[in-house]
mmCIF file of C-alpha atoms and ligand atoms in Angstrom:
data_model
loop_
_atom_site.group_PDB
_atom_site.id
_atom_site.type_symbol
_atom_site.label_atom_id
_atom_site.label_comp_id
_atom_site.label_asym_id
_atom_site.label_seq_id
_atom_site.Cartn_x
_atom_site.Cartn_y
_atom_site.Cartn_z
ATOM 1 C CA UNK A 1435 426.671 109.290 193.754
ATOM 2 C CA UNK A 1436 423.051 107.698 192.735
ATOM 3 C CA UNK A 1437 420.404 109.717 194.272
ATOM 4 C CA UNK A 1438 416.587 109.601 193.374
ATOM 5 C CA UNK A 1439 413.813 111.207 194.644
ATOM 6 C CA UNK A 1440 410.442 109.966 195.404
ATOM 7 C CA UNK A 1441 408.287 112.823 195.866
ATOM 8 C CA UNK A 1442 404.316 112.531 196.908
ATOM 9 C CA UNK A 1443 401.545 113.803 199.173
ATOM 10 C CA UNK A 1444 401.906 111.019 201.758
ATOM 11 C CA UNK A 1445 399.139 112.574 203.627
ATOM 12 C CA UNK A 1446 399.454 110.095 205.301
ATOM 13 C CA UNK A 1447 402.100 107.604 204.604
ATOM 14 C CA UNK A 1448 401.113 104.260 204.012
ATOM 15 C CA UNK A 1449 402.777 100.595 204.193
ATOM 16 C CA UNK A 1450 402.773 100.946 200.246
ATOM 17 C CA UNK A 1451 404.983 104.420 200.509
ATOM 18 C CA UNK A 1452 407.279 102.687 202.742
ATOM 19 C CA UNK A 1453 407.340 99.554 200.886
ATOM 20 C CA UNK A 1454 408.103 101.668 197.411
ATOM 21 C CA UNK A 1455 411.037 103.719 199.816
ATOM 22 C CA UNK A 1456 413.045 100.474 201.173
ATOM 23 C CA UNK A 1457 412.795 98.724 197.556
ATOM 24 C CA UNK A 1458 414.539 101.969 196.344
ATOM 25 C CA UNK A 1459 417.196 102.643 198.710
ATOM 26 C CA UNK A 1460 418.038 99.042 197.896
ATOM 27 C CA UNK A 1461 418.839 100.589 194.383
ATOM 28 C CA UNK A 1462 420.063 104.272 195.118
ATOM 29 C CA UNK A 1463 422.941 105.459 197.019
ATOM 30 C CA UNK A 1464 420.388 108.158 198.694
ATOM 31 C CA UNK A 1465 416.463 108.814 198.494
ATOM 32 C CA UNK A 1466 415.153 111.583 199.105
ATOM 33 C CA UNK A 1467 411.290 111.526 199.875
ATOM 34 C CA UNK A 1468 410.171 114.413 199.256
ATOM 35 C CA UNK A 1469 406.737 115.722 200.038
ATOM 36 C CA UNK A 1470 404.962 118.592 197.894
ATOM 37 C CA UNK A 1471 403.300 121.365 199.480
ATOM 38 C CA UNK A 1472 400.500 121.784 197.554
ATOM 39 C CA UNK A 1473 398.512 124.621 198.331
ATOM 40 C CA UNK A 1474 395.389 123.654 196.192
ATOM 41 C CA UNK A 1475 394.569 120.662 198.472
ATOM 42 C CA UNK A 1476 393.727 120.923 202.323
ATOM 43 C CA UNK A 1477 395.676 117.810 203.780
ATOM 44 C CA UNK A 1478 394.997 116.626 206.564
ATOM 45 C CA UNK A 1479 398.290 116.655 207.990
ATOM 46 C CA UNK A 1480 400.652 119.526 207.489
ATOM 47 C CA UNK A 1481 403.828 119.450 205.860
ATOM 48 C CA UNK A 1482 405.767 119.539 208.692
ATOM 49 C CA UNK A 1483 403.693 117.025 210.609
ATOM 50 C CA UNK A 1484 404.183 114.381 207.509
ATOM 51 C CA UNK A 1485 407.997 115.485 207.274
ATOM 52 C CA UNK A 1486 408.495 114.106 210.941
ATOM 53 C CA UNK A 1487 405.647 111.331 209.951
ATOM 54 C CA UNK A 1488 408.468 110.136 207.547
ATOM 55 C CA UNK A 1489 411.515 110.705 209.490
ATOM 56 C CA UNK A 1490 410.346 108.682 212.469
ATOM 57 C CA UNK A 1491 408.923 105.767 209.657
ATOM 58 C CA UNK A 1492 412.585 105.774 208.369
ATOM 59 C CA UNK A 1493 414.877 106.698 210.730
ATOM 60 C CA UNK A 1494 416.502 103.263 210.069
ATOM 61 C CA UNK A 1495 417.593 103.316 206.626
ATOM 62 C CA UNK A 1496 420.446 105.113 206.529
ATOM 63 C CA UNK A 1497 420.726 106.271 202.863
ATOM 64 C CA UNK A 1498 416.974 107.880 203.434
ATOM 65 C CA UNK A 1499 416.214 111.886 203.803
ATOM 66 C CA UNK A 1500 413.044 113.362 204.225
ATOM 67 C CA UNK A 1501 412.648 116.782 202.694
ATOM 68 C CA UNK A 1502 409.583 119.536 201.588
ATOM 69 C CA UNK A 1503 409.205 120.871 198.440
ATOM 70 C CA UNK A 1504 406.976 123.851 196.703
ATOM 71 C CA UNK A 1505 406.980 124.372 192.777
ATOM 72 C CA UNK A 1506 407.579 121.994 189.788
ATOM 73 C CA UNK A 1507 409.543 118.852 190.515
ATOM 74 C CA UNK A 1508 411.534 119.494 187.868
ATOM 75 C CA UNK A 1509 412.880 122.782 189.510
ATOM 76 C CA UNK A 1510 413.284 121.389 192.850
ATOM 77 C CA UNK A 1511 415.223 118.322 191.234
ATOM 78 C CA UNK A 1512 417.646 120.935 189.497
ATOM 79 C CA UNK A 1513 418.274 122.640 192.606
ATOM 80 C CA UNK A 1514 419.303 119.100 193.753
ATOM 81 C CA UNK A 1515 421.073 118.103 191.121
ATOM 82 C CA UNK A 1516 419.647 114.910 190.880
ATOM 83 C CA UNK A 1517 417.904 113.732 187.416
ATOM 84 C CA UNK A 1518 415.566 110.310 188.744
ATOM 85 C CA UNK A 1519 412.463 110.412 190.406
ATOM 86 C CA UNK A 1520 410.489 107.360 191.453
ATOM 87 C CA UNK A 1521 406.736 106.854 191.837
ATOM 88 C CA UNK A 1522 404.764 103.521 192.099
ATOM 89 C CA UNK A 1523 402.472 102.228 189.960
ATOM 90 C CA UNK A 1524 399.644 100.324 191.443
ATOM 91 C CA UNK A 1525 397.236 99.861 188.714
ATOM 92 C CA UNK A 1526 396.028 100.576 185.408
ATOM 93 C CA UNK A 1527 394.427 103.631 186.914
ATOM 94 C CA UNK A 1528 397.390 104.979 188.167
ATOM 95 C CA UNK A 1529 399.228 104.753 184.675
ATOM 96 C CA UNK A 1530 397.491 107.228 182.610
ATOM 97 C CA UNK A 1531 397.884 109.356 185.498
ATOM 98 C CA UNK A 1532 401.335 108.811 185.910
ATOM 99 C CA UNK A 1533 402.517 108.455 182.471
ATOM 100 C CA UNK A 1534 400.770 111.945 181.943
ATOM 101 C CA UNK A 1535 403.433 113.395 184.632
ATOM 102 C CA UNK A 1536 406.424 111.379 183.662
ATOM 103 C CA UNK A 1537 406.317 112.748 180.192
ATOM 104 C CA UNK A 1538 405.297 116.807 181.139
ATOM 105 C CA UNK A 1539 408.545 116.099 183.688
ATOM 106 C CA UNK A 1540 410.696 115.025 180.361
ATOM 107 C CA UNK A 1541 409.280 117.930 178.160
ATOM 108 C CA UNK A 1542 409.840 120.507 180.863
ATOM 109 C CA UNK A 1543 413.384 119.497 181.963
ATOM 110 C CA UNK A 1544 414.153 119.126 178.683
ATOM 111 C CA UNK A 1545 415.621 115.077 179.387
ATOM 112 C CA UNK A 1546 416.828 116.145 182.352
ATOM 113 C CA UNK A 1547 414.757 114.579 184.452
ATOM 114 C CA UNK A 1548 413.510 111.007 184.105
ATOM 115 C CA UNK A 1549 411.133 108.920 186.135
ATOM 116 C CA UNK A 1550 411.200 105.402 187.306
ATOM 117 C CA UNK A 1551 408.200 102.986 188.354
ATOM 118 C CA UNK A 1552 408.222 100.260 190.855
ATOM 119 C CA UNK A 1553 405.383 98.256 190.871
ATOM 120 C CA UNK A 1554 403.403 97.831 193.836
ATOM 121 C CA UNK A 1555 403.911 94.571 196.154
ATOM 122 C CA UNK A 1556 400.423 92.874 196.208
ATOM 123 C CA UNK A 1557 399.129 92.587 199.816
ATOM 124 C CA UNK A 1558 399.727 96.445 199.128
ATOM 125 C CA UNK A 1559 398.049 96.583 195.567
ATOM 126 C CA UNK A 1560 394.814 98.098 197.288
ATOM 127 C CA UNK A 1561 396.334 100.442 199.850
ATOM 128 C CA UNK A 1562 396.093 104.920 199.344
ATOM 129 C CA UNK A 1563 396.103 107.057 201.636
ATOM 130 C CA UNK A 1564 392.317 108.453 200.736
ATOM 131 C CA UNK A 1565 391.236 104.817 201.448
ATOM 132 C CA UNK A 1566 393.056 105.385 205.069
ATOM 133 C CA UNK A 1567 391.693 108.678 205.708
ATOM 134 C CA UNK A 1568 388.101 107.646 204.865
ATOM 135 C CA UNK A 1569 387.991 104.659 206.675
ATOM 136 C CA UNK A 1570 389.445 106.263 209.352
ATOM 137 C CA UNK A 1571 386.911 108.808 209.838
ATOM 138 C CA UNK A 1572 383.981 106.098 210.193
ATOM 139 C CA UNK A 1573 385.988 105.066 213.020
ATOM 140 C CA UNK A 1574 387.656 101.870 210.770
ATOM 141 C CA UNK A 1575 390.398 99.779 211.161
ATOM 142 C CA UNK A 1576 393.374 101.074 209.635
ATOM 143 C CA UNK A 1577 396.643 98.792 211.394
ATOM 144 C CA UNK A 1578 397.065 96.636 208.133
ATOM 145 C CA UNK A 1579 397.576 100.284 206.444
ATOM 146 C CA UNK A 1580 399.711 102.204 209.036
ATOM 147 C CA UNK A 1581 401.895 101.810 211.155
ATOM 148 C CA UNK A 1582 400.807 102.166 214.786
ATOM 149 C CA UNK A 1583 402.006 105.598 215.663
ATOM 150 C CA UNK A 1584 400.409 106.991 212.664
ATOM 151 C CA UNK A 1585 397.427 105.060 213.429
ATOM 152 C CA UNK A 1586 397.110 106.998 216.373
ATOM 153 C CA UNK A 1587 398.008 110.399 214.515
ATOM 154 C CA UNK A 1588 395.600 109.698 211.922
ATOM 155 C CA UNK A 1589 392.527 108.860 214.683
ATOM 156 C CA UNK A 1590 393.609 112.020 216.568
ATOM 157 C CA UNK A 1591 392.757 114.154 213.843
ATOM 158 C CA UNK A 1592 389.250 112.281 213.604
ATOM 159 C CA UNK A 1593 388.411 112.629 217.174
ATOM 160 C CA UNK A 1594 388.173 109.130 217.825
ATOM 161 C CA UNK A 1595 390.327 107.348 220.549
ATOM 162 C CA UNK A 1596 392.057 103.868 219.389
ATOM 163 C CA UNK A 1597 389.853 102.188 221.331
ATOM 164 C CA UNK A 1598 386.608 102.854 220.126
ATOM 165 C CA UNK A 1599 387.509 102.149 216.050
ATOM 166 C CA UNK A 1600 386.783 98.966 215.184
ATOM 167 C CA UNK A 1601 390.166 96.441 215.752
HETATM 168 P P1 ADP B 1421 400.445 111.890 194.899
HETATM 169 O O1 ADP B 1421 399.415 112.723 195.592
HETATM 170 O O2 ADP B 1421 401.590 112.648 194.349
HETATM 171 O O3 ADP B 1421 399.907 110.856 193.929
HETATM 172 P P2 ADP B 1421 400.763 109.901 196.956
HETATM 173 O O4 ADP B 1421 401.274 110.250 198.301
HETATM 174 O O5 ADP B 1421 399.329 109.495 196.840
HETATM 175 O O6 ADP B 1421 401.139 111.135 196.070
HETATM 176 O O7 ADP B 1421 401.657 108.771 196.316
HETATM 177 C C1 ADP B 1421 403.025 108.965 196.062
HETATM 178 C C2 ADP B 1421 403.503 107.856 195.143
HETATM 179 O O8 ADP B 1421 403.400 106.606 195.815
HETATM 180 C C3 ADP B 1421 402.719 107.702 193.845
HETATM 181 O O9 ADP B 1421 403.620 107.343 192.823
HETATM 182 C C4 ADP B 1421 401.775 106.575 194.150
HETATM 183 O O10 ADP B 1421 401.390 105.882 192.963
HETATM 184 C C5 ADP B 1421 402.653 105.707 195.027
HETATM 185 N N1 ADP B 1421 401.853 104.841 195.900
HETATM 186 C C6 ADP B 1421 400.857 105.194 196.729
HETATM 187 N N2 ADP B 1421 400.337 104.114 197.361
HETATM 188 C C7 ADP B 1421 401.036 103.039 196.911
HETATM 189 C C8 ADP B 1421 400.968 101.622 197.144
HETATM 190 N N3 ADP B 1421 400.047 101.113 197.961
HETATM 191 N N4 ADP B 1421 401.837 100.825 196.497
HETATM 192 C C9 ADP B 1421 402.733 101.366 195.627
HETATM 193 N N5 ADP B 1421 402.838 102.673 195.349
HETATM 194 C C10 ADP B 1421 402.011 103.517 195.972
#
């Protein structure tokens, strides 16, 4: 079996993460999107709260699981047994960035572990989730980012009702 892992912060999941997701379980027999608890940064939504974030957002493509992780990727994908990860590349900017990472994850696993890149589709070229998460909290409109019940998660955590941001 083909499996792959996408691992990220989705904090929170945008139409870009769930773009990148479908475009790979088109390729892999499973993918497992897998979200790092990372104790350095405060997210705004907790692991478990993105977890079911993800699992409701997928719960139609079969060959998808939604998991946590702590640690190195590399030890995580071990424990898995699986040897791809995937992350997307939106621009130049993310590169460095990313081909920083890819090559650490090499060195470290000693080959084991490999990564591929999907580029981005355009209308989603200029979506992150720090863009959603600060627009949000001005009370912005986020429903070309989100989908709706995360829209609503997202403006919870803000204090502002649906109605008053700007639509
Ligand atoms: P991280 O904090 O690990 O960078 P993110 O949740 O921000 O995690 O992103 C996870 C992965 O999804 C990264 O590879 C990132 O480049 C990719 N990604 C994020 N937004 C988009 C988008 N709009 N289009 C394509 N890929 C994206």
């Amino acid at each position: 079996m083909h499996a792959a892992i996408y691992p990220g912060s989705f904090d929170p999941m945008t139409y870009g993460h769930l773009d990148i997701i479908k475009r790979a379980a088109g390729m892999f027999d499973e993918v497992i999107v897998s979200i790092l608890d990372n104790r350095q940064k405060t997210p705004l939504f907790s692991v478990d709260e993105r977890v079911n974030i993800l699992k409701e957002a997928t719960k139609d493509i079969a060959n998808v699981k939604v998991e946590s992780f702590s640690g190195l990727l590399i030890d995580y994908a071990k424990e898995k047994n699986i040897n791809i990860a995937i992350r997307g590349l939106r621009a130049i900017t993310d590169f460095e960035y990313e081909l920083q990472i890819s090559q650490t994850n090499r060195l470290l696993s000693k080959g084991a572990l490999d990564t591929i890149f999907l580029t981005t589709s355009l209308e989603y070229a200029y979506l992150s989730s720090s863009s959603v998460k600060e627009i949000a909290s001005f009370g912005g409109d986020i429903s070309r980012c989100v989908p709706s019940f995360i829209e609503d998660m997202v403006y919870e955590k803000y204090g502002i009702s649906k109605n008053e941001a700007e639509r």
